[in-house]
Short mmCIF file of C-alpha atoms in Angstrom, two decimals:
data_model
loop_
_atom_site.label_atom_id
_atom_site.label_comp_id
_atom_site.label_asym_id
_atom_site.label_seq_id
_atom_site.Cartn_x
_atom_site.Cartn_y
_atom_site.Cartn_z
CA UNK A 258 0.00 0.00 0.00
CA UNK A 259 1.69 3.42 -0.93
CA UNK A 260 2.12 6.41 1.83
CA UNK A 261 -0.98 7.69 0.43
CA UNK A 262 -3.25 5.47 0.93
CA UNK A 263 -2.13 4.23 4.31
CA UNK A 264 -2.58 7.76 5.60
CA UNK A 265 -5.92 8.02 4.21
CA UNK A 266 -6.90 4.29 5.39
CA UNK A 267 -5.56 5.16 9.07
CA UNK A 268 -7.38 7.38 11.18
CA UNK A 269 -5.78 10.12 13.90
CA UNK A 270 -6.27 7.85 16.70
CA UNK A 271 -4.69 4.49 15.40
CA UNK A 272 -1.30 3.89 15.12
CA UNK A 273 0.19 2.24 12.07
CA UNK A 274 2.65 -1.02 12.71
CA UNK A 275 5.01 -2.54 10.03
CA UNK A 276 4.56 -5.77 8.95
CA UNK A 277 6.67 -8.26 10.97
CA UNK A 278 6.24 -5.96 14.04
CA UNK A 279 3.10 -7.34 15.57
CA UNK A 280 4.79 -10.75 15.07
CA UNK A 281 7.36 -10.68 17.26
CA UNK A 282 7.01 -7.88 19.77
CA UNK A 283 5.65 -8.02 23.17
CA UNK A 284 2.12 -7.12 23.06
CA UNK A 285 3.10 -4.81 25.47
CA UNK A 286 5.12 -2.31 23.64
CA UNK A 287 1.92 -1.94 20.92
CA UNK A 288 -0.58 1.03 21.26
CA UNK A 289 -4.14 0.10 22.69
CA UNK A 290 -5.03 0.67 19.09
CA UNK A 291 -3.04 -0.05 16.07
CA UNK A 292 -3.59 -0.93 12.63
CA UNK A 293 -1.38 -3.49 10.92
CA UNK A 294 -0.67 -3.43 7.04
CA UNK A 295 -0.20 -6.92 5.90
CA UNK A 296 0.78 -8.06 2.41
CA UNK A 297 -2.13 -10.14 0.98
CA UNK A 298 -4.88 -8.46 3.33
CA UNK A 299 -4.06 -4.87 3.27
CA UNK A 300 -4.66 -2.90 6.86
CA UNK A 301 -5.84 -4.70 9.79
CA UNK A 302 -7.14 -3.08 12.90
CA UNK A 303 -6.87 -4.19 16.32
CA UNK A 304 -9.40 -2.98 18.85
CA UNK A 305 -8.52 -3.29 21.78
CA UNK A 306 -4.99 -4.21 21.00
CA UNK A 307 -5.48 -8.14 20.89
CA UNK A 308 -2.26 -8.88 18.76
CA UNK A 309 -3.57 -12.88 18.36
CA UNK A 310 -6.37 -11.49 16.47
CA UNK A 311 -4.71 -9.03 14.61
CA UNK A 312 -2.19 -11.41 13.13
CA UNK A 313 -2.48 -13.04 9.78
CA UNK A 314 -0.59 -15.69 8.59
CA UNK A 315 -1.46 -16.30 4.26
CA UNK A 316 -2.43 -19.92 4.34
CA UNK A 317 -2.84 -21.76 0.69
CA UNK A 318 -5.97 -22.43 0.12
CA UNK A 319 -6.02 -26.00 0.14
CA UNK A 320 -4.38 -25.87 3.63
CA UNK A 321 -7.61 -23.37 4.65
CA UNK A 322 -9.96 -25.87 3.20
CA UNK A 323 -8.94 -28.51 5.69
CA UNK A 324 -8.61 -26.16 8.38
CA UNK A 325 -12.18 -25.00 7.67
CA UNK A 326 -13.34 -28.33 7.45
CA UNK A 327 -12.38 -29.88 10.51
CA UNK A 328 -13.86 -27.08 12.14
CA UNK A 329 -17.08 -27.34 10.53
CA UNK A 330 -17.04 -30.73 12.01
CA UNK A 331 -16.31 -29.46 15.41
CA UNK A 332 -12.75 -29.98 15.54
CA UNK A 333 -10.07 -27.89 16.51
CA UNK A 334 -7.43 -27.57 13.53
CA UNK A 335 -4.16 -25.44 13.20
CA UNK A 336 -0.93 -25.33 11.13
CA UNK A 337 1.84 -26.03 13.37
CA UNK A 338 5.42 -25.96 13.82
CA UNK A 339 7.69 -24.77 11.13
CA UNK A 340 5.29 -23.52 8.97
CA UNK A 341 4.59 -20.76 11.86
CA UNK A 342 7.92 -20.50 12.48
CA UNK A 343 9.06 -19.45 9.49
CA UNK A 344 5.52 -17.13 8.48
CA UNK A 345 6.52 -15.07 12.34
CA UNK A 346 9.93 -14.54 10.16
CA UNK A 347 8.07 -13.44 7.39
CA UNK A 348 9.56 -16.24 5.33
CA UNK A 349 7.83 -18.70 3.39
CA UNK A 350 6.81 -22.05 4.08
CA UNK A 351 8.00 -25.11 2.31
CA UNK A 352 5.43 -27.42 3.77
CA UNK A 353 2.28 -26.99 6.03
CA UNK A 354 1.46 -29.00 9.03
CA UNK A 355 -1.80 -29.66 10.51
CA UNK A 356 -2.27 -30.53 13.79
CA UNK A 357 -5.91 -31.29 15.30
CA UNK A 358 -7.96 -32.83 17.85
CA UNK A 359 -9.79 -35.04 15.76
CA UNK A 360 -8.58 -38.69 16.10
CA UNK A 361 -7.59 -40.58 12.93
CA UNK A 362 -10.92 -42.14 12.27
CA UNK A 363 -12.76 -38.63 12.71
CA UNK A 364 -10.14 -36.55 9.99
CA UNK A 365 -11.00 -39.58 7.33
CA UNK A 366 -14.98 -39.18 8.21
CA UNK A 367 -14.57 -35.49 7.42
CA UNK A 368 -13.29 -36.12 3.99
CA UNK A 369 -13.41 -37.77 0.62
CA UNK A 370 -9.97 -38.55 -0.22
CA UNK A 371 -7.45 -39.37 2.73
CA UNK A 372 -4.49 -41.63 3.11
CA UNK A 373 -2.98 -43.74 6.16
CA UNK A 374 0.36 -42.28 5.67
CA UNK A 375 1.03 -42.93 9.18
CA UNK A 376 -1.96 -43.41 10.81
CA UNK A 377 0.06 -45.16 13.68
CA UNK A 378 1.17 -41.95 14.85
CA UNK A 379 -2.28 -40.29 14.25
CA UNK A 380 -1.26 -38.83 10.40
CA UNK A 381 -3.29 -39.12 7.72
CA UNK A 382 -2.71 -37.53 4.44
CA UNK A 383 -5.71 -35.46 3.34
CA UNK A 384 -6.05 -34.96 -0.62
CA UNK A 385 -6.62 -32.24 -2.04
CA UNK A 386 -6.80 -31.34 -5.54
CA UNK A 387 -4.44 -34.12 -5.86
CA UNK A 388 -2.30 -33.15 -3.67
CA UNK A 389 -1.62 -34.60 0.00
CA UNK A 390 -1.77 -32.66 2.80
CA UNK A 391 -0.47 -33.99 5.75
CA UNK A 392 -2.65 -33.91 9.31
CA UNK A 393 -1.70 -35.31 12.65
CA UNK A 394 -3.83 -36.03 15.64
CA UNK A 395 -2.39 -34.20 19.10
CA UNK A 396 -0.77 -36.71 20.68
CA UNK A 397 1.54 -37.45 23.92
CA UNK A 398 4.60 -39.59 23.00
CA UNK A 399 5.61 -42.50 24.95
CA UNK A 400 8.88 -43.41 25.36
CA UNK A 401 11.91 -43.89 22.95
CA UNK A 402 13.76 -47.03 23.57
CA UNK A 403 15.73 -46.33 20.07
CA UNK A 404 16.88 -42.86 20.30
CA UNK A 405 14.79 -41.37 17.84
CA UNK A 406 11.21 -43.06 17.45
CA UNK A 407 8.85 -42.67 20.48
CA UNK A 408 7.49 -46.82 21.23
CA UNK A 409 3.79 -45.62 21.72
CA UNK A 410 1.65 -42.55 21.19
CA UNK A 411 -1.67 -41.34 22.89
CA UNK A 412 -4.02 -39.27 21.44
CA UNK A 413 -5.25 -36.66 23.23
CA UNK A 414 -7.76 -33.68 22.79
CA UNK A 415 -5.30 -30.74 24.30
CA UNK A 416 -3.43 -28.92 21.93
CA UNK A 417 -0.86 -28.01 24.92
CA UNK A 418 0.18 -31.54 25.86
CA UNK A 419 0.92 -31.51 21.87
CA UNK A 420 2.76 -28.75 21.96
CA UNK A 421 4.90 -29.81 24.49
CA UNK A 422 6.16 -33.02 23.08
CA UNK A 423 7.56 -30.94 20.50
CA UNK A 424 11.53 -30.19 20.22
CA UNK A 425 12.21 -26.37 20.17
CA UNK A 426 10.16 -23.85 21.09
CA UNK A 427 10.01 -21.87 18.36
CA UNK A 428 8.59 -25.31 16.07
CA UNK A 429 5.95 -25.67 18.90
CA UNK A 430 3.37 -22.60 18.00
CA UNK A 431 0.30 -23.31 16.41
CA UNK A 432 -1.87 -20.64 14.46
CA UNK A 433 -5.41 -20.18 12.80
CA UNK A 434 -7.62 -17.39 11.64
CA UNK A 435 -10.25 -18.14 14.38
CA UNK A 436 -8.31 -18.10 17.73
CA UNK A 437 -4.88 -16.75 16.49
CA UNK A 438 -1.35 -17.70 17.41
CA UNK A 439 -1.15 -20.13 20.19
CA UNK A 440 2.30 -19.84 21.65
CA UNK A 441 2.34 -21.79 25.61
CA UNK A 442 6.12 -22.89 25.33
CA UNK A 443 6.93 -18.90 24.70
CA UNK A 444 8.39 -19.55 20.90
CA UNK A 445 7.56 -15.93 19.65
CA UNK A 446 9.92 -14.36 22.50
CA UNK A 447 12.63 -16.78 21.50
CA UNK A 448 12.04 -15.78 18.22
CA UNK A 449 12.72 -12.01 18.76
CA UNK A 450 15.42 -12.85 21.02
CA UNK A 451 17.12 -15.05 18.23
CA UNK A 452 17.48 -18.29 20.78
CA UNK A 453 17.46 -21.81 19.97
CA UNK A 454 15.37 -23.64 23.26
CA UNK A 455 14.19 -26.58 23.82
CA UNK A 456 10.69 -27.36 24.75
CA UNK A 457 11.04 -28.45 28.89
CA UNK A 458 13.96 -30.16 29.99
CA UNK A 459 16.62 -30.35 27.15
CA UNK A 460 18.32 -33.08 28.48
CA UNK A 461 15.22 -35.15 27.71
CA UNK A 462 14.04 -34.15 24.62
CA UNK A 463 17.61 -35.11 23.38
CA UNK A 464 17.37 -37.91 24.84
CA UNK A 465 14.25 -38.95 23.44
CA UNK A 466 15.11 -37.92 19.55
CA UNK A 467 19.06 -37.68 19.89
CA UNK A 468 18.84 -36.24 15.61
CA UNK A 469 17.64 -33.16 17.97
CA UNK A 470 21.12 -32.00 18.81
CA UNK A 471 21.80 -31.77 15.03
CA UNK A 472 18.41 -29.76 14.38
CA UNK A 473 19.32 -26.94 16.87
CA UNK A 474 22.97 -26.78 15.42
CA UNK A 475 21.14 -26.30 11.84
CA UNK A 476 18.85 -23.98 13.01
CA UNK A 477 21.39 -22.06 14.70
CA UNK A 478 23.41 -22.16 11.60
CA UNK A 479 20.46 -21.27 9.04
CA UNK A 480 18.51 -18.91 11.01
CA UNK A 481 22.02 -16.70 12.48
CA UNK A 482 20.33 -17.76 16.02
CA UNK A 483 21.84 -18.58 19.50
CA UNK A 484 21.63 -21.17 21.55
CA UNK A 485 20.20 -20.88 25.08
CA UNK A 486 22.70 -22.43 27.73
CA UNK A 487 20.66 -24.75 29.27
CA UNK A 488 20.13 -26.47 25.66
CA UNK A 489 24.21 -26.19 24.80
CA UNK A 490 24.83 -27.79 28.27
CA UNK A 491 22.70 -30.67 27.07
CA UNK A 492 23.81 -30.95 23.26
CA UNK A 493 27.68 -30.74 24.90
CA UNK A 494 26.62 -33.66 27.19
CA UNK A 495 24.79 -35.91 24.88
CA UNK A 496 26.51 -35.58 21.68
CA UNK A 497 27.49 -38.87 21.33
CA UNK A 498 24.10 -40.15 21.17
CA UNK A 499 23.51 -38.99 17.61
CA UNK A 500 25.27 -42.04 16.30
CA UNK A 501 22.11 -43.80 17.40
CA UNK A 502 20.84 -42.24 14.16
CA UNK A 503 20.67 -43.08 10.86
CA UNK A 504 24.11 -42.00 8.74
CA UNK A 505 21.20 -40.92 5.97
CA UNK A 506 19.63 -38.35 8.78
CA UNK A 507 22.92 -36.94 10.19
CA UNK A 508 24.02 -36.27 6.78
CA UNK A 509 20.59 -34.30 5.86
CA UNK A 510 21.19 -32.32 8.92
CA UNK A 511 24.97 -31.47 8.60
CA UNK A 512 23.98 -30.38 4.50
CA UNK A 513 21.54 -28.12 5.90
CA UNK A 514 24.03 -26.78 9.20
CA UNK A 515 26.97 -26.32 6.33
CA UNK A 516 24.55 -24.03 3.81
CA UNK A 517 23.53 -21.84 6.73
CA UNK A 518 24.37 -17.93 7.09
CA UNK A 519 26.60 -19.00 10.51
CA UNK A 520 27.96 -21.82 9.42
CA UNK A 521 31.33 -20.19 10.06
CA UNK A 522 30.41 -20.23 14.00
CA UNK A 523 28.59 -23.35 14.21
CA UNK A 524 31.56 -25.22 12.91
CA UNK A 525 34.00 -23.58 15.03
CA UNK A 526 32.10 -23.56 18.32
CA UNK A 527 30.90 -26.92 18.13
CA UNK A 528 33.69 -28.43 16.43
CA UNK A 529 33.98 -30.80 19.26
CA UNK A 530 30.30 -31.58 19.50
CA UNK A 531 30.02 -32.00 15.56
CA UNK A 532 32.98 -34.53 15.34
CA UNK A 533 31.79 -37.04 18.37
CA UNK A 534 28.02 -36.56 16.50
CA UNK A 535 29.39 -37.10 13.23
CA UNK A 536 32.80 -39.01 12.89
CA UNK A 537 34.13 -36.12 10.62
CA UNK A 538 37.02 -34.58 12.26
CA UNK A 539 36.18 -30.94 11.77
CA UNK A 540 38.84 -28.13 11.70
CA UNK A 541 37.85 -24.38 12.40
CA UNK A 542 36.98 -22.80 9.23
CA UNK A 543 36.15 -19.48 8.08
CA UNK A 544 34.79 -17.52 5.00
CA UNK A 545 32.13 -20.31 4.06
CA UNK A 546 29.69 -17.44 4.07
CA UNK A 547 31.10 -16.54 1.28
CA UNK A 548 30.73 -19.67 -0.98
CA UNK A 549 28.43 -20.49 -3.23
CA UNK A 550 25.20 -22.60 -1.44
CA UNK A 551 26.83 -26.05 -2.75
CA UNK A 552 27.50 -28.57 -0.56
CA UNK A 553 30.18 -29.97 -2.53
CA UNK A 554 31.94 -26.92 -2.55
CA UNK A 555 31.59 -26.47 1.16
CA UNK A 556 32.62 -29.97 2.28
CA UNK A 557 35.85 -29.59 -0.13
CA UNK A 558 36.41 -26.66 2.32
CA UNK A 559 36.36 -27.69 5.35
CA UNK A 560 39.68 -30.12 4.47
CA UNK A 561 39.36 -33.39 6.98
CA UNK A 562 35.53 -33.65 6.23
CA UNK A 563 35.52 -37.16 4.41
CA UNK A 564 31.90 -37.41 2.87
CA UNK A 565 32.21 -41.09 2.52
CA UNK A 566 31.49 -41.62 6.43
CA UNK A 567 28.40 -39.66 5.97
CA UNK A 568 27.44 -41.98 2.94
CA UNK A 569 27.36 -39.24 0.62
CA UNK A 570 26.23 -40.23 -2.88
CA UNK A 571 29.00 -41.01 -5.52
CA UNK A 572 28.66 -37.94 -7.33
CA UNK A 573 29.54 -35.55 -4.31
CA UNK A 574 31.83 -37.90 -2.75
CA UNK A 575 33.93 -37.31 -6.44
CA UNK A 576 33.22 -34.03 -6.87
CA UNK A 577 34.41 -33.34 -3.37
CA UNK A 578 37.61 -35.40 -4.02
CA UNK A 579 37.83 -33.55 -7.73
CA UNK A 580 37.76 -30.12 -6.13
CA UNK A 581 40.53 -30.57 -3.26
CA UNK A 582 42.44 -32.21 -5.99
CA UNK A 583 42.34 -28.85 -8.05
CA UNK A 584 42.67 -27.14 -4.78
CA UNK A 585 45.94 -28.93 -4.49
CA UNK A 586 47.23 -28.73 -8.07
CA UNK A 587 46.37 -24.41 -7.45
CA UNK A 588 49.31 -24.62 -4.52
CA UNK A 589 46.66 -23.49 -1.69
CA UNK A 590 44.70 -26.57 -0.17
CA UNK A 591 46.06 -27.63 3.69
CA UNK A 592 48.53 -25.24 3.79
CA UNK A 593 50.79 -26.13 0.56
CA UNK A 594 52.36 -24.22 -1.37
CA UNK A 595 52.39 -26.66 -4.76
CA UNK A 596 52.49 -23.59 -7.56
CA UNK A 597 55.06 -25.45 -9.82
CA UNK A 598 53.79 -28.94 -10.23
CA UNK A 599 51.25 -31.72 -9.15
CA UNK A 600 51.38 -35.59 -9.05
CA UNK A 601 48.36 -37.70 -8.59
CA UNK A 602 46.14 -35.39 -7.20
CA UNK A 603 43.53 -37.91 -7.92
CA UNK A 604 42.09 -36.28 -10.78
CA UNK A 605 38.91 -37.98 -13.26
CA UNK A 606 40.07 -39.93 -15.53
CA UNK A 607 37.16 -39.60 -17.87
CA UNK A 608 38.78 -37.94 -20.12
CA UNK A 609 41.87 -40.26 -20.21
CA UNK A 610 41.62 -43.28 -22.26
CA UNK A 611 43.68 -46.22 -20.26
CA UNK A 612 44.77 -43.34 -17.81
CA UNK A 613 47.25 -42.00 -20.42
CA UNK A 614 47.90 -38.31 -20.58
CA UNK A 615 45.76 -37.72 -17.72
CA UNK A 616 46.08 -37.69 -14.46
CA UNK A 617 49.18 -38.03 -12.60
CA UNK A 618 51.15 -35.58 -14.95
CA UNK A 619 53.38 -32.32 -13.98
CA UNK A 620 51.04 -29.88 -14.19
CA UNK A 621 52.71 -26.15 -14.13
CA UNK A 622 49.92 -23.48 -12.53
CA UNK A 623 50.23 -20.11 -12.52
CA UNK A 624 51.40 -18.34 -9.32
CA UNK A 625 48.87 -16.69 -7.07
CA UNK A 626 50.26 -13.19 -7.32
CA UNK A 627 48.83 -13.53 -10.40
CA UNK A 628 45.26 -15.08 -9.92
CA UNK A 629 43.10 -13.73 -12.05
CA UNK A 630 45.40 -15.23 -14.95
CA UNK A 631 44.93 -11.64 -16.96
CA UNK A 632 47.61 -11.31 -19.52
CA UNK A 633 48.99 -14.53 -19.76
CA UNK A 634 48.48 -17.17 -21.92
CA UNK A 635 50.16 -19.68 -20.03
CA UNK A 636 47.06 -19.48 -17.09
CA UNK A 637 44.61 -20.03 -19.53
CA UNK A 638 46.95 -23.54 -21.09
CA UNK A 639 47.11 -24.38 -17.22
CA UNK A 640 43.56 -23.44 -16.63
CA UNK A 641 42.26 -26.26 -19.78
CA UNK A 642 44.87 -28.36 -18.23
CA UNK A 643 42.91 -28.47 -15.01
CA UNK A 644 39.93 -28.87 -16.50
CA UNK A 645 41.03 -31.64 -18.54
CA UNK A 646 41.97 -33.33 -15.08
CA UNK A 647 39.10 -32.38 -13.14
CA UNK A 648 36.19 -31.35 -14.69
CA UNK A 649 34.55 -27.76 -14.62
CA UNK A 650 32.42 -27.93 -11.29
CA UNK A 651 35.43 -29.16 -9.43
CA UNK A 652 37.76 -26.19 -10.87
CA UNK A 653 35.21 -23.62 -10.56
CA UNK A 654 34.36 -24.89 -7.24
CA UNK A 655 38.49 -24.81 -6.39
CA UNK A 656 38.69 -21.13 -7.55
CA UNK A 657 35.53 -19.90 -5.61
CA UNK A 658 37.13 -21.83 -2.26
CA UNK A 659 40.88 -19.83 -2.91
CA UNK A 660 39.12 -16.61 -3.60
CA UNK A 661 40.21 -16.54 -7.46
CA UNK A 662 38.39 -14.95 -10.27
CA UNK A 663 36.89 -17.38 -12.20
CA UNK A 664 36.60 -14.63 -15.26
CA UNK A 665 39.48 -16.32 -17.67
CA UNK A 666 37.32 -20.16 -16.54
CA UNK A 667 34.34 -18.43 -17.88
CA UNK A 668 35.97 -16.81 -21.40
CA UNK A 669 37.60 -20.37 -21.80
CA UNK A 670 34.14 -21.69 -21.58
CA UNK A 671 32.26 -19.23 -23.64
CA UNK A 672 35.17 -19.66 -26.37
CA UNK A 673 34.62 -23.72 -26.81
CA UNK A 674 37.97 -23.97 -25.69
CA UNK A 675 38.95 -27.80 -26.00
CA UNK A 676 40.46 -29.91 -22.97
CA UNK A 677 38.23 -32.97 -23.16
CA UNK A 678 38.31 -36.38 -25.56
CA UNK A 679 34.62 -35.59 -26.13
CA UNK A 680 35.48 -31.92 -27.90
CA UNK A 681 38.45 -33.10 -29.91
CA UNK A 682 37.52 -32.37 -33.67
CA UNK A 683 38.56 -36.23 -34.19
CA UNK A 684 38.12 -39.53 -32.78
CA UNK A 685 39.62 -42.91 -32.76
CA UNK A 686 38.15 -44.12 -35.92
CA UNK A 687 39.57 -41.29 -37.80
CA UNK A 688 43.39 -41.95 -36.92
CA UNK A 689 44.02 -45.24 -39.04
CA UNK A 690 45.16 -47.62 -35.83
CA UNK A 691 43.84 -51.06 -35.00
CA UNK A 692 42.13 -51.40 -32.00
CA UNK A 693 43.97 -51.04 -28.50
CA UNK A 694 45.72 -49.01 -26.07
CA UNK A 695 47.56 -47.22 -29.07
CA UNK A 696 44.56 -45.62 -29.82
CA UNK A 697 43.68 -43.78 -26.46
CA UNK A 698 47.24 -42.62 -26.17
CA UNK A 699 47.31 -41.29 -29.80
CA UNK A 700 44.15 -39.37 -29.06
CA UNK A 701 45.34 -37.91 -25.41
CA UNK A 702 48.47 -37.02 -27.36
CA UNK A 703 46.47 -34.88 -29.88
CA UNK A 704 44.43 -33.08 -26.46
CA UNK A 705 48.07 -32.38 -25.17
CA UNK A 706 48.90 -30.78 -28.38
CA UNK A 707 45.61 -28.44 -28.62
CA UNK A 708 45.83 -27.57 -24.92
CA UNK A 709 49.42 -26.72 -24.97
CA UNK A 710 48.60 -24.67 -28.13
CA UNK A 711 50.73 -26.65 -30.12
CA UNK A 712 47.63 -27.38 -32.49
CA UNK A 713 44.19 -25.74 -33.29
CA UNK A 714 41.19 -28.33 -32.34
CA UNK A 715 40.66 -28.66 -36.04
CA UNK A 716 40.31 -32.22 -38.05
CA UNK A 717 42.62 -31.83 -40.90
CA UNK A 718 45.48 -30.66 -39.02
CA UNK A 719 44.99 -33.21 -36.33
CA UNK A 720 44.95 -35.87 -39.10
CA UNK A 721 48.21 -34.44 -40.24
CA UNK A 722 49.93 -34.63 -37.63
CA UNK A 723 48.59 -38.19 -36.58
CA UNK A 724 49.93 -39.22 -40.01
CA UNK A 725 53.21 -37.66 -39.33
CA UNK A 726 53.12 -39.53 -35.73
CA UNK A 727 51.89 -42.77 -37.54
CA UNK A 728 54.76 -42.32 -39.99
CA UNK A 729 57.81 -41.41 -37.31
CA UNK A 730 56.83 -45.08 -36.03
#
């Protein structure tokens, strides 16, 4: 709404609030009357200056339609947990939970289409123009002989005793249009405050779900928050429990922790805590903040993170490997100073037919007084020779992690510059040999010629000169 308008819409006696204000300020330090411009619903007043009522959270519509549904049946229904969460931070949901009082019998006689998607736990997946969407009966959860799954669960008609199984207080807020935000654990003042806290004792919520002492790390990390000291205590003391959970879950978790705006901190402070949870030994790092949001590129970074014990898939376990090789072969990975040469820096050998020319080779770089490579042609022959080795993701990924300027990468890109088998203007059925080794190291000799710009990448002079070769014997 332009200044206009609002000054028209807002009369001498109200007092107009930003967005995001009302969400996470005391109700306290808000007029009696105030009028609250929110995107979606334009200005809405507060007599009175009931801030519950006076919030709006933009639900989808098909998340409404249950909501309204259930109620219409004489149920209680909210979304819950981190869809809240993240609406009071004026971000947007990924997901929307439902929570409710009706039992799992009761949500499937209010609707047409529903699924048990874990009905043992009181979920059941409503559908809705064909899509699911997910809602869960309050419940009180027994105990957890495994570390992570509770043994039983009891329904139960009180959205408090649901709220308090829950793990942080800031997940454990429920909201809807009727009654407003319910908040008993005090999530919106943790919120403001920028505090990680668990939901009663810490040391037993940990204890129940031990994954928990991962979740407030990543939160901590993604949302730039703190974590209260009674909760650190706890995650310091228990840490060794998360190897009670699945490799798959810790290494969801850590993927999330490492993309976060304070992953910087969280690694550092919790170093300790992160290594007996995880098995990775983790150094202090610094300057992740400013790497792309790729968690190959990050784990490369943080050198003694080995991806494999976090049964990362091939792909980033190799790309991982690729970029500290490149890292290495630059002269600035653990500490090195390798400017003049590398040898089997563990390179892909994709591009290497039997491993020849590849791989392994003394590979000159250019010297990192002179990183950005302007003006010389040698960094852009080392540059394709790199690439030949390792592939662009890993290089580009090794440049971004040193701080270089990837601008000559991105020229020898845009130019078709060849460094691979697969953009040599011949292949092995154009040079005249019989089948065998002979052939791959003919055709990695040719790429050594074009990348040392001893050749142009062009067919008849390649075939020349494999004639000449073929010739010399």
């Amino acid at each position: 709404m332009d200044a206009a308008r609002r000054s028209a819409a807002v009369s001498n006696n109200e007092f107009a609030v930003p967005y995001g204000t009302a969400f996470l300020e005391s109700p306290r330090r808000l007029p009696d009357r105030f009028v609250l411009e929110m995107p979606g619903y334009g200005l809405v007043r507060n007599p009175g200056g009931n801030i519950r009522r006076a919030m709006r959270i933009q639900i989808p519509e098909k998340v409404n339609y249950v909501l309204r549904t259930l109620r219409e049946h004489g149920h209680e229904a909210f979304v819950v947990g981190g869809c809240v969460r993240d609406s009071l931070l004026n971000k947007t949901p990924s997901d929307w939970d439902i929570t409710t009082s009706a039992y799992p019998e009761e949500v499937k006689a209010c609707f047409p289409h529903t699924a048990d998607t874990g009905i043992q736990h009181g979920t059941v997946s409503v559908i809705v123009e064909h899509e699911p969407v997910e809602v869960t009966t309050y419940r009180v959860d027994g105990t957890y002989s495994d570390g992570r799954h509770p043994d039983t669960v009891r329904f139960t008609r009180s959205l408090e005793e649901d709220l308090a199984r829950r793990d942080f207080t800031i997940n454990a807020m429920a909201y809807n249009e009727e009654v407003g935000l319910q908040d008993p654990c005090g999530g919106r003042t943790d919120l403001r405050k920028g505090r990680i806290r668990c939901v009663g004792a810490p040391e037993q919520r940990f204890s129940e779900d031990a994954l928990r002492i991962l979740r407030a790390l990543r939160f901590a990390s993604v949302l730039g928050f703190s974590i209260e000291q009674n909760t650190e205590s706890a995650i310091y003391d228990l840490a060794d429990r998360v190897r009670l959970v699945a490799v798959e879950r810790i290494n969801a978790e850590f993927s999330k922790l490492i993309l976060g705006q304070r992953a910087d901190l969280i690694l550092t402070r919790y170093r300790g805590v992160l290594s007996r949870a995880t098995g990775l030994r983790i150094p202090a790092v610094n300057d992740l903040d400013r790497l792309p949001f790729s968690v190959p590129v990050r784990l490369a970074s943080i050198a003694d993170a080995d991806p494999k014990l976090l049964k990362y898939d091939n792909r980033t376990v190799r790309l991982v490997r690729d970029i500290r090789g490149a890292l290495l072969a630059l002269g600035d990975f653990s500490g090195g100073d390798k400017e003049n040469s590398i040898d089997d820096a563990g390179g892909d050998k994709e591009n290497s037919i039997d491993g020849a020319g590849g791989a392994g080779r003394a590979v000159p770089l250019y010297k990192k007084e002179n990183r950005s490579g302007e003006g010389t042609e040698p960094a852009r022959v080392q540059l394709r020779r790199l690439l030949r080795m390792f592939g662009e993701d890993a290089v580009r990924g090794a440049l971004e992690i040193r701080g270089d300027d990837t601008a000559l990468l991105e020229r020898i890109l845009t130019d078709g510059d060849c460094f691979s088998l697969r953009q040599l203007a011949v292949t092995g059925r154009d040079l005249g040999l019989p089948p065998g080794p002979k052939v791959g190291k003919r055709l990695n000799r040719l790429l050594d010629a074009v990348i040392e710009e001893e050749l142009p990448n062009e067919r008849e002079l390649l075939l020349r000169r494999n004639a000449a070769w073929t010739n010399e014997g």
